Amino acid sequence: LGDGRTVYGVHVPLEPKADEPLPRMEDLATMYVEVILQNVPRGPYHLAGLCVGGLLSYEVAHQLMHPGRAPGSGRRPPAALVS
């Protein structure tokens, strides 16, 4: 990644209950977005994820795509690793 780039690992602890359905991908992404914005309120953001984390990263990017929060706009911003 090079110097000058901060990397954050994001973990949202879930305690699923047997009688409740698992959260939707969109809802999980919203939890991740909240954690990311608490730590890095302004982007741009570079996201990465493996396997299902990749799908989750895609949804997080979708939710972050508002004015001033465009993923990957060329500066050297903090990055978040979603796993």
GROMACS .gro file of N, CA and C in nm, residues 8-50:
model
  129
    8TYR      N    1  -0.775   0.030   0.792
    8TYR     CA    2  -0.861  -0.009   0.902
    8TYR      C    3  -0.923  -0.144   0.871
    9GLY      N    4  -0.928  -0.230   0.969
    9GLY     CA    5  -1.004  -0.354   0.960
    9GLY      C    6  -1.135  -0.332   1.033
   10VAL      N    7  -1.243  -0.368   0.970
   10VAL     CA    8  -1.375  -0.343   1.028
   10VAL      C    9  -1.439  -0.476   1.065
   11HIS      N   10  -1.482  -0.486   1.189
   11HIS     CA   11  -1.551  -0.606   1.235
   11HIS      C   12  -1.676  -0.561   1.310
   12VAL      N   13  -1.790  -0.604   1.263
   12VAL     CA   14  -1.916  -0.574   1.332
   12VAL      C   15  -1.961  -0.706   1.395
   13PRO      N   16  -1.953  -0.715   1.527
   13PRO     CA   17  -1.990  -0.841   1.591
   13PRO      C   18  -2.141  -0.865   1.581
   14LEU      N   19  -2.175  -0.984   1.541
   14LEU     CA   20  -2.316  -1.023   1.532
   14LEU      C   21  -2.338  -1.143   1.622
   15GLU      N   22  -2.450  -1.144   1.686
   15GLU     CA   23  -2.488  -1.259   1.767
   15GLU      C   24  -2.623  -1.309   1.715
   16PRO      N   25  -2.620  -1.386   1.605
   16PRO     CA   26  -2.747  -1.433   1.550
   16PRO      C   27  -2.817  -1.528   1.647
   17LYS      N   28  -2.947  -1.517   1.650
   17LYS     CA   29  -3.027  -1.604   1.736
   17LYS      C   30  -3.095  -1.707   1.647
   18ALA      N   31  -3.111  -1.827   1.700
   18ALA     CA   32  -3.165  -1.937   1.621
   18ALA      C   33  -3.304  -1.907   1.566
   19ASP      N   34  -3.383  -1.830   1.638
   19ASP     CA   35  -3.520  -1.804   1.595
   19ASP      C   36  -3.535  -1.677   1.511
   20GLU      N   37  -3.423  -1.612   1.476
   20GLU     CA   38  -3.428  -1.491   1.395
   20GLU      C   39  -3.348  -1.513   1.266
   21PRO      N   40  -3.398  -1.456   1.155
   21PRO     CA   41  -3.321  -1.468   1.031
   21PRO      C   42  -3.193  -1.386   1.038
   22LEU      N   43  -3.095  -1.425   0.957
   22LEU     CA   44  -2.971  -1.347   0.948
   22LEU      C   45  -3.001  -1.211   0.886
   23PRO      N   46  -2.923  -1.108   0.921
   23PRO     CA   47  -2.946  -0.975   0.861
   23PRO      C   48  -2.924  -0.978   0.711
   24ARG      N   49  -2.995  -0.889   0.640
   24ARG     CA   50  -2.974  -0.874   0.497
   24ARG      C   51  -2.838  -0.810   0.472
   25MET      N   52  -2.781  -0.835   0.354
   25MET     CA   53  -2.651  -0.778   0.317
   25MET      C   54  -2.654  -0.627   0.331
   26GLU      N   55  -2.764  -0.564   0.288
   26GLU     CA   56  -2.776  -0.419   0.296
   26GLU      C   57  -2.770  -0.370   0.441
   27ASP      N   58  -2.831  -0.447   0.532
   27ASP     CA   59  -2.829  -0.408   0.673
   27ASP      C   60  -2.691  -0.424   0.733
   28LEU      N   61  -2.623  -0.533   0.697
   28LEU     CA   62  -2.485  -0.551   0.743
   28LEU      C   63  -2.397  -0.437   0.692
   29ALA      N   64  -2.413  -0.403   0.565
   29ALA     CA   65  -2.333  -0.294   0.506
   29ALA      C   66  -2.358  -0.164   0.579
   30THR      N   67  -2.482  -0.138   0.617
   30THR     CA   68  -2.514  -0.016   0.692
   30THR      C   69  -2.437  -0.011   0.823
   31MET      N   70  -2.426  -0.126   0.890
   31MET     CA   71  -2.349  -0.131   1.014
   31MET      C   72  -2.202  -0.099   0.988
   32TYR      N   73  -2.146  -0.154   0.880
   32TYR     CA   74  -2.007  -0.126   0.845
   32TYR      C   75  -1.988   0.021   0.809
   33VAL      N   76  -2.082   0.077   0.734
   33VAL     CA   77  -2.073   0.219   0.696
   33VAL      C   78  -2.070   0.306   0.821
   34GLU      N   79  -2.153   0.274   0.919
   34GLU     CA   80  -2.155   0.352   1.043
   34GLU      C   81  -2.020   0.347   1.113
   35VAL      N   82  -1.958   0.229   1.119
   35VAL     CA   83  -1.827   0.214   1.183
   35VAL      C   84  -1.722   0.293   1.105
   36ILE      N   85  -1.724   0.280   0.973
   36ILE     CA   86  -1.627   0.351   0.889
   36ILE      C   87  -1.639   0.501   0.908
   37LEU      N   88  -1.762   0.553   0.904
   37LEU     CA   89  -1.782   0.697   0.915
   37LEU      C   90  -1.750   0.751   1.054
   38GLN      N   91  -1.761   0.668   1.157
   38GLN     CA   92  -1.721   0.710   1.292
   38GLN      C   93  -1.571   0.732   1.298
   39ASN      N   94  -1.496   0.651   1.224
   39ASN     CA   95  -1.350   0.659   1.228
   39ASN      C   96  -1.292   0.749   1.120
   40VAL      N   97  -1.354   0.752   1.003
   40VAL     CA   98  -1.306   0.832   0.890
   40VAL      C   99  -1.429   0.898   0.827
   41PRO      N  100  -1.468   1.016   0.877
   41PRO     CA  101  -1.593   1.077   0.833
   41PRO      C  102  -1.597   1.120   0.687
   42ARG      N  103  -1.481   1.143   0.626
   42ARG     CA  104  -1.479   1.187   0.487
   42ARG      C  105  -1.390   1.097   0.404
   43GLY      N  106  -1.432   1.070   0.282
   43GLY     CA  107  -1.356   0.985   0.191
   43GLY      C  108  -1.258   1.066   0.111
   44PRO      N  109  -1.211   1.014   0.005
   44PRO     CA  110  -1.260   0.891  -0.057
   44PRO      C  111  -1.216   0.766   0.020
   45TYR      N  112  -1.283   0.656  -0.009
   45TYR     CA  113  -1.257   0.530   0.057
   45TYR      C  114  -1.215   0.426  -0.046
   46HIS      N  115  -1.123   0.339  -0.007
   46HIS     CA  116  -1.083   0.224  -0.089
   46HIS      C  117  -1.119   0.101  -0.007
   47LEU      N  118  -1.205   0.018  -0.058
   47LEU     CA  119  -1.256  -0.096   0.017
   47LEU      C  120  -1.205  -0.226  -0.045
   48ALA      N  121  -1.190  -0.326   0.039
   48ALA     CA  122  -1.149  -0.458  -0.008
   48ALA      C  123  -1.220  -0.563   0.077
   49GLY      N  124  -1.240  -0.677   0.021
   49GLY     CA  125  -1.301  -0.787   0.095
   49GLY      C  126  -1.275  -0.917   0.023
   50LEU      N  127  -1.279  -1.026   0.097
   50LEU     CA  128  -1.259  -1.159   0.040
   50LEU      C  129  -1.390  -1.237   0.046
   0.00000   0.00000   0.00000
